[in-house]
Coordinates of C-alpha atoms and ligand atoms in Angstrom, one line a residue:
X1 CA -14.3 7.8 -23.4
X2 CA -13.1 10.3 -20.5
X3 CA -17.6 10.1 -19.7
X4 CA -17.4 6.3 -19.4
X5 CA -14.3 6.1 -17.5
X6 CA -15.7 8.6 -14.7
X7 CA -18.9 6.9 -15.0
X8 CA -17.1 3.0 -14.4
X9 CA -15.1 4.6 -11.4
X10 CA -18.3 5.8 -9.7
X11 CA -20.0 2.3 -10.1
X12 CA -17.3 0.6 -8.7
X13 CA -17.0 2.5 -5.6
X14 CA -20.3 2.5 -4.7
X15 CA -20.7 -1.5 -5.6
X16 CA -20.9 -3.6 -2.4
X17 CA -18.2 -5.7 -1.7
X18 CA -17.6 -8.8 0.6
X19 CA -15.4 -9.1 3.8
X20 CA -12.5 -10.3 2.6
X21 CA -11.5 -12.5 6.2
X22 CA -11.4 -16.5 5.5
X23 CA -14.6 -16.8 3.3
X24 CA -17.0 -14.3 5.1
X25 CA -19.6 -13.4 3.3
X26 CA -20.9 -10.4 4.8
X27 CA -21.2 -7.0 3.5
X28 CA -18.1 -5.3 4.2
X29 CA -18.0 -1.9 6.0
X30 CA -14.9 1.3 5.3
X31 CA -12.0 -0.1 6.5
X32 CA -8.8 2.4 7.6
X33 CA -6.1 0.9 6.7
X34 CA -3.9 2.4 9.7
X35 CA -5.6 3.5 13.0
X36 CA -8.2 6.1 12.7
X37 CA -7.7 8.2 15.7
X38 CA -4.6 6.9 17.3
X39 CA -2.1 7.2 13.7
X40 CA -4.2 9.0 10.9
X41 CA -5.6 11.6 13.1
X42 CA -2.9 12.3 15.0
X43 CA -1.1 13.7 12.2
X44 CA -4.0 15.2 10.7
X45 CA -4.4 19.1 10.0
X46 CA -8.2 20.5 10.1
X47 CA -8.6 16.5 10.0
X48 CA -7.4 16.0 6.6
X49 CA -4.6 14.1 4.9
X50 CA -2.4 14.3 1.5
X51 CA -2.6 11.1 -0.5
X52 CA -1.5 10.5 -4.0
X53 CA -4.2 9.4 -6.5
X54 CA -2.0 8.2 -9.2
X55 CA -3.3 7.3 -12.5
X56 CA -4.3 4.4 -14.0
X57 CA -2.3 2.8 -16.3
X58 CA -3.8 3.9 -19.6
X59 CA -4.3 7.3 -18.1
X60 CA -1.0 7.8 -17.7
X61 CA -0.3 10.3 -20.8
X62 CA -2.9 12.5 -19.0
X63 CA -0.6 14.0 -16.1
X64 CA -3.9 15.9 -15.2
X65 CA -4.9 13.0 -13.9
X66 CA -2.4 12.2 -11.0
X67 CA -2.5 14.8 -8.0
X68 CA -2.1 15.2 -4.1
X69 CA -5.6 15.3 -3.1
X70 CA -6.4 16.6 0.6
X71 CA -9.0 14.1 2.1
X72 CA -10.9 13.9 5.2
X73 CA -9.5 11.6 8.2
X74 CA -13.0 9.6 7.4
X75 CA -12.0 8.6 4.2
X76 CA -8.3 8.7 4.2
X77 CA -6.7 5.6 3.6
X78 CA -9.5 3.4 3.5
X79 CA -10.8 0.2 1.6
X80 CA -14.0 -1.4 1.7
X81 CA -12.4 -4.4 3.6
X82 CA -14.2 -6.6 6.2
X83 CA -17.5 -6.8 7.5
X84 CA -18.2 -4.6 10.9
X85 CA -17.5 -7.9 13.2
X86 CA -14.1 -8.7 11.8
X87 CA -13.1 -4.9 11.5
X88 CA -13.8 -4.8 15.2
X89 CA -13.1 -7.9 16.8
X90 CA -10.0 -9.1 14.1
X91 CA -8.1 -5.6 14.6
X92 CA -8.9 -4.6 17.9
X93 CA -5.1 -5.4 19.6
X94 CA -4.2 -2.9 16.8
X95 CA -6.5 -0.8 17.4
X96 CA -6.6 -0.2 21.0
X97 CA -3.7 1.9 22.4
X98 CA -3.9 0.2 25.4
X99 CA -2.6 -3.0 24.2
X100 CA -0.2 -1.8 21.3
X101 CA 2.8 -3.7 21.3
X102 CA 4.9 -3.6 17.9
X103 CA 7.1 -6.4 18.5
X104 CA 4.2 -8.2 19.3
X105 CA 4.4 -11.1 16.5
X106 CA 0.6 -10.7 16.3
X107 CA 0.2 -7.3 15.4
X108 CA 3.1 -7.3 13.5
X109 CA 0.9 -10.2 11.2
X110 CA -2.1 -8.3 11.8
X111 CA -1.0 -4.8 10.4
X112 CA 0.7 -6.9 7.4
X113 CA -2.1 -8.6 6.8
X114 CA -4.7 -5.8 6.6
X115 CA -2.2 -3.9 4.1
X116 CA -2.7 -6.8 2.0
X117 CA -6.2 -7.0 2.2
X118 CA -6.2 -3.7 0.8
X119 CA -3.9 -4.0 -2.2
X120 CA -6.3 -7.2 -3.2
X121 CA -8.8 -5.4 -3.0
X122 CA -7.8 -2.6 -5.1
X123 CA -6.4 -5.0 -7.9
X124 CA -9.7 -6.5 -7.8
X125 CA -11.7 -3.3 -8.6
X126 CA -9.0 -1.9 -11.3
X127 CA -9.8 -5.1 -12.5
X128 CA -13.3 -4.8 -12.7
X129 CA -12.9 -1.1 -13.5
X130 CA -10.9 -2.5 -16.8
X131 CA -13.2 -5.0 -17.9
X132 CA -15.9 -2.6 -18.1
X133 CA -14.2 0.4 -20.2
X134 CA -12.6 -1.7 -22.5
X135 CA -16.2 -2.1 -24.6
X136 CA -15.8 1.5 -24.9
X137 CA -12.4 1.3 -26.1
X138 CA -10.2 2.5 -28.8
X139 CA -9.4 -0.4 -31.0
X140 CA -5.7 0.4 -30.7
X141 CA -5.9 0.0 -26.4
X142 CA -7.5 -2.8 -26.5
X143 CA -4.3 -5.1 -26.5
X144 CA -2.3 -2.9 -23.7
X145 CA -5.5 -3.0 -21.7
X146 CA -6.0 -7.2 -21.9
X147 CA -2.0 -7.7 -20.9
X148 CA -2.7 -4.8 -17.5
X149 CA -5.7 -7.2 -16.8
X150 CA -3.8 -10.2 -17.4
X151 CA -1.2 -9.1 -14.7
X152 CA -3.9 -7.8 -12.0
X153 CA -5.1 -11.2 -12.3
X154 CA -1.6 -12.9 -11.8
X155 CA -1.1 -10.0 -9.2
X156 CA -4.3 -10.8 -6.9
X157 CA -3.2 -14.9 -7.0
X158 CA 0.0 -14.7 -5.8
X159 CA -0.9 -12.0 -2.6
X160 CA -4.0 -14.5 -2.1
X161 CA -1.6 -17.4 -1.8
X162 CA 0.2 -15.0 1.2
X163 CA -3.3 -13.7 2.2
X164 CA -4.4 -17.2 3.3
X165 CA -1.0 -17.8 5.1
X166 CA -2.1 -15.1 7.4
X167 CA -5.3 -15.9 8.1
X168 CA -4.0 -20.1 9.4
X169 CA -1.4 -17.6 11.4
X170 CA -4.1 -15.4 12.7
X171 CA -6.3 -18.2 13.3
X172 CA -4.0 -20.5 14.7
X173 CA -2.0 -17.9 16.7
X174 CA 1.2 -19.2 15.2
X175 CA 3.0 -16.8 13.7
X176 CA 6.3 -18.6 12.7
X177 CA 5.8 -18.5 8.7
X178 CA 6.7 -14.9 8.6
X179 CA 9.5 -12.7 9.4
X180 CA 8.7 -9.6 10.1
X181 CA 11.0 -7.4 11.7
X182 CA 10.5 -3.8 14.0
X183 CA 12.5 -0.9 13.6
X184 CA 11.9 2.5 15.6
X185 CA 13.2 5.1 12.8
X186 CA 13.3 9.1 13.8
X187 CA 9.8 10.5 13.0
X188 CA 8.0 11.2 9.7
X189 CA 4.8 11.9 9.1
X190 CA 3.6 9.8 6.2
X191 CA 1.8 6.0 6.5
X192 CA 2.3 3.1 4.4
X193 CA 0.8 -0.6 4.4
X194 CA 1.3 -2.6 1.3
X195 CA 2.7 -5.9 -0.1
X196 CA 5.4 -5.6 -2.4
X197 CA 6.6 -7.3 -5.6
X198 CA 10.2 -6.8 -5.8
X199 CA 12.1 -8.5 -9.0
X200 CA 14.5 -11.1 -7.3
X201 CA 15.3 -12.4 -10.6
X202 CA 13.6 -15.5 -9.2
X203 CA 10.5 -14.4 -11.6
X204 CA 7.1 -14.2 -11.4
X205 CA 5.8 -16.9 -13.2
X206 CA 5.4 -19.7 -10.6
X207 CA 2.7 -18.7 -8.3
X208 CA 3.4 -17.8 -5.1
X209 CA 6.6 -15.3 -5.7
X210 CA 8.4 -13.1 -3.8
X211 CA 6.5 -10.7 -2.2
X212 CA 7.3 -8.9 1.3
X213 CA 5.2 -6.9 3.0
X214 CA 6.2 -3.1 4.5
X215 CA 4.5 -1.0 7.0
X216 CA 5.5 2.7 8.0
X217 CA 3.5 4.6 10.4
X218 CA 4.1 7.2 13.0
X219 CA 3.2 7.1 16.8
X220 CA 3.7 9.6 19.0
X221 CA 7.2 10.9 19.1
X222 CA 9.0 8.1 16.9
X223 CA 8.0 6.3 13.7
X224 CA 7.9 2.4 13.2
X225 CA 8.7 0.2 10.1
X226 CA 7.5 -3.1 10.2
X227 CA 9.0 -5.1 7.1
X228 CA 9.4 -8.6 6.7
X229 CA 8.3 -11.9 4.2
X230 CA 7.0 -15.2 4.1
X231 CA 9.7 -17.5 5.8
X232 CA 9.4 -19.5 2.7
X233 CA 9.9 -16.9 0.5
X234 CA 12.5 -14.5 1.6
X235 CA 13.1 -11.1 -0.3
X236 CA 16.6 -10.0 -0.5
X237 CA 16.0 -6.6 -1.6
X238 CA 13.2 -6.4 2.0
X239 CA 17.1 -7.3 3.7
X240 CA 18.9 -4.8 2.2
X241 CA 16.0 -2.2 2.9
X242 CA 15.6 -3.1 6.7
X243 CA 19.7 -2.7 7.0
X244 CA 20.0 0.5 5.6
X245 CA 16.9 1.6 7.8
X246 CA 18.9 0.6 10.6
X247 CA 21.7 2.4 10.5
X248 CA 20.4 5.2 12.5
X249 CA 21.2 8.3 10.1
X250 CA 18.0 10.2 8.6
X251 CA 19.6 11.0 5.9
X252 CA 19.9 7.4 4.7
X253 CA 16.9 6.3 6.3
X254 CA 14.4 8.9 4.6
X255 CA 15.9 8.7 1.2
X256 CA 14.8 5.3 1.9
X257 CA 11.2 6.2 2.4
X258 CA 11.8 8.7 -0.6
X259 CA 12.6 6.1 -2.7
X260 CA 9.8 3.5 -1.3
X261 CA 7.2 5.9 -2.3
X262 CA 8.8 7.3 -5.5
X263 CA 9.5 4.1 -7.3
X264 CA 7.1 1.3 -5.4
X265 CA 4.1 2.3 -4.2
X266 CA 0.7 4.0 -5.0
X267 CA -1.1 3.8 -2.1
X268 CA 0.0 5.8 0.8
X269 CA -0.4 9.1 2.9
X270 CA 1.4 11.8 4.6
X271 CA 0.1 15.5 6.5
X272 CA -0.2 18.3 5.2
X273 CA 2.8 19.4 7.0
X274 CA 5.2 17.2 5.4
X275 CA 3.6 17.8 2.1
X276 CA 4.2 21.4 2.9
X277 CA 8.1 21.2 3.4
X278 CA 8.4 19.1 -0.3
X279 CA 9.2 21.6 -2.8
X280 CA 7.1 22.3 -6.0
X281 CA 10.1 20.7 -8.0
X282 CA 10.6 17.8 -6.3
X283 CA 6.6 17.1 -6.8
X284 CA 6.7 17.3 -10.3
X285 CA 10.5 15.5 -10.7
X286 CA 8.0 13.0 -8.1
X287 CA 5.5 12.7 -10.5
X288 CA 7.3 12.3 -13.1
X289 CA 9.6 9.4 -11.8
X290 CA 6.4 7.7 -10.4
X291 CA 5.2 7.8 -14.3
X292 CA 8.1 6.5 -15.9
X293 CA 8.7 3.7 -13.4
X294 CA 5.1 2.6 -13.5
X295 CA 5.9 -0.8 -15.0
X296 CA 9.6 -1.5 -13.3
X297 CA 10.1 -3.7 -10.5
X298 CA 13.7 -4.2 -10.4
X299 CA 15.7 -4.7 -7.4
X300 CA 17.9 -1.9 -8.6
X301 CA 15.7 0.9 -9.1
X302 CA 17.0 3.7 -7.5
X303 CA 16.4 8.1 -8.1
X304 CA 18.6 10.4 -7.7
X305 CA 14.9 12.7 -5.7
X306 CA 14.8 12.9 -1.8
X307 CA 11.7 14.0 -1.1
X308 CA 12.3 14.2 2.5
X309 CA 15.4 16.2 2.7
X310 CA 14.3 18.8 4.5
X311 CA 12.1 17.2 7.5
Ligands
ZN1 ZN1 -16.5 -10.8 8.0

């Protein structure tokens, strides 16, 4: 089984995929999902990064599995997104320093929108990554594996609902169906772009639900979050998050984070240096909470871990 599954993950990351930008069919290229040279880099040591590779759901009994993995600036935070001319020409405000401008409705849609991309995108291959090990699979898995598929699927409609509301926004240059808010928070080394399915107690059922969208990234001496929603489809607990962000005190604001990448998120990336100051126990009391709250989404979910105490 372990053979097979290795064997699946190496297929699908060498498959070719499809720009994922308003029904292009080109072959898409490595996509970062934050700046290269201007974010990733920057905070870079030897030009590598720390990013989580957390398990997949069935894997999950096999702590083994989940680690902090050092990787290369080049492959750090990347997703086999768009083709080469929308990479360049569809993120090149964001890209450029020259023009950067985070209150810039815009980029603000544009960074959202390319955090998306990605979190489609990796639904879609965990997907496909499912559908082929499960003819290799214990009898007894077979059920827990249909209902994970089941909920990818679910998953990758209701962000492709908000993924075409970007791309009218994008191409119309209106940008009035989202709220997305700027906030310039003291700095910390560690990048996030994702979508997120918070329980509203709304539920899920009815596609599209709510789903807001965060972004965390530092530039040179501060660090922004950029966190907002569809204006039709507004996300209390995004609120509450944003307030408590802006209150100023780190303490308050980086238990945030701590929380945001404890109990939320899987794909994300810090430096080595703030790696560094996390203490061995707070990794593994990390890993472990990551593991048990695999499956929650309530509003509620809170830890008692700050990883970022001491930064
Ligand atoms: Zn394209």
């Amino acid at each position: 089984m372990r053979k097979e599954l290795l064997d699946s993950k190496k297929k699908s990351a060498k498959k070719l995929r499809v720009c994922m930008f308003d029904n292009c069919n080109k072959t898409a290229i490595k996509s970062h999902v934050l700046q290269k040279n201007g974010i990733l880099r920057e905070i870079s040591v030897n030009n590598h990064l720390i990013q989580p590779l957390p398990p997949s759901p069935f894997e999950t009994e096999n702590k083994g599995v989940f680690d902090f993995k050092k990787i290369g600036v080049n492959d750090v935070y990347t997703f086999k997104g768009f083709c080469k001319e929308h990479d360049n020409d569809l993120f090149e405000v964001i890209e450029s320093n020259e023009n950067l401008n985070f209150d810039n409705e815009e980029q603000k849609a544009l960074l959202s929108y390319r955090g998306l991309c990605q979190e489609i995108r990796r639904k879609e291959i965990a997907h496909e990554w499912l559908s082929d090990v499960i003819k290799a699979c214990p009898i007894q898995s077979i059920h827990m594996m249909q209902s994970t598929m089941l909920g990818y699927k679910h998953g990758i409609e209701n962000l492709t609902y908000f993924k075409t509301e970007f791309e009218k926004a994008i191409k119309s240059n209106d940008f009035s169906s989202f709220v997305l808010r700027t906030i310039k928070i003291p700095k910390i080394e560690l990048c996030i772009s994702v979508p997120l399915n918070i329980d509203d107690n709304k539920g899920i059922d009815k596609i599209p639900y709510t789903t807001s969208f965060i972004n965390v990234f530092p530039k040179n001496n501060t660090c922004y979050i950029i966190a907002g929603f569809h204006k039709d489809y507004k996300c209390n607990w995004t609120n509450k998050f944003l307030k408590n962000i802006s209150t100023g005190k780190r303490k308050i604001i980086f238990k945030e984070l701590s929380d945001l990448v404890t109990t939320r998120l899987e794909f994300w990336t810090m430096s080595p240096n703030l790696f560094n100051k996390i203490s061995d126990k707070n990794i593994k009391k990390y890993k472990k909470l990551f593991t048990d709250n695999l499956f929650n989404h309530s509003q509620s979910l809170k830890t008692e871990l700050n990883l970022f105490r001491h930064i």
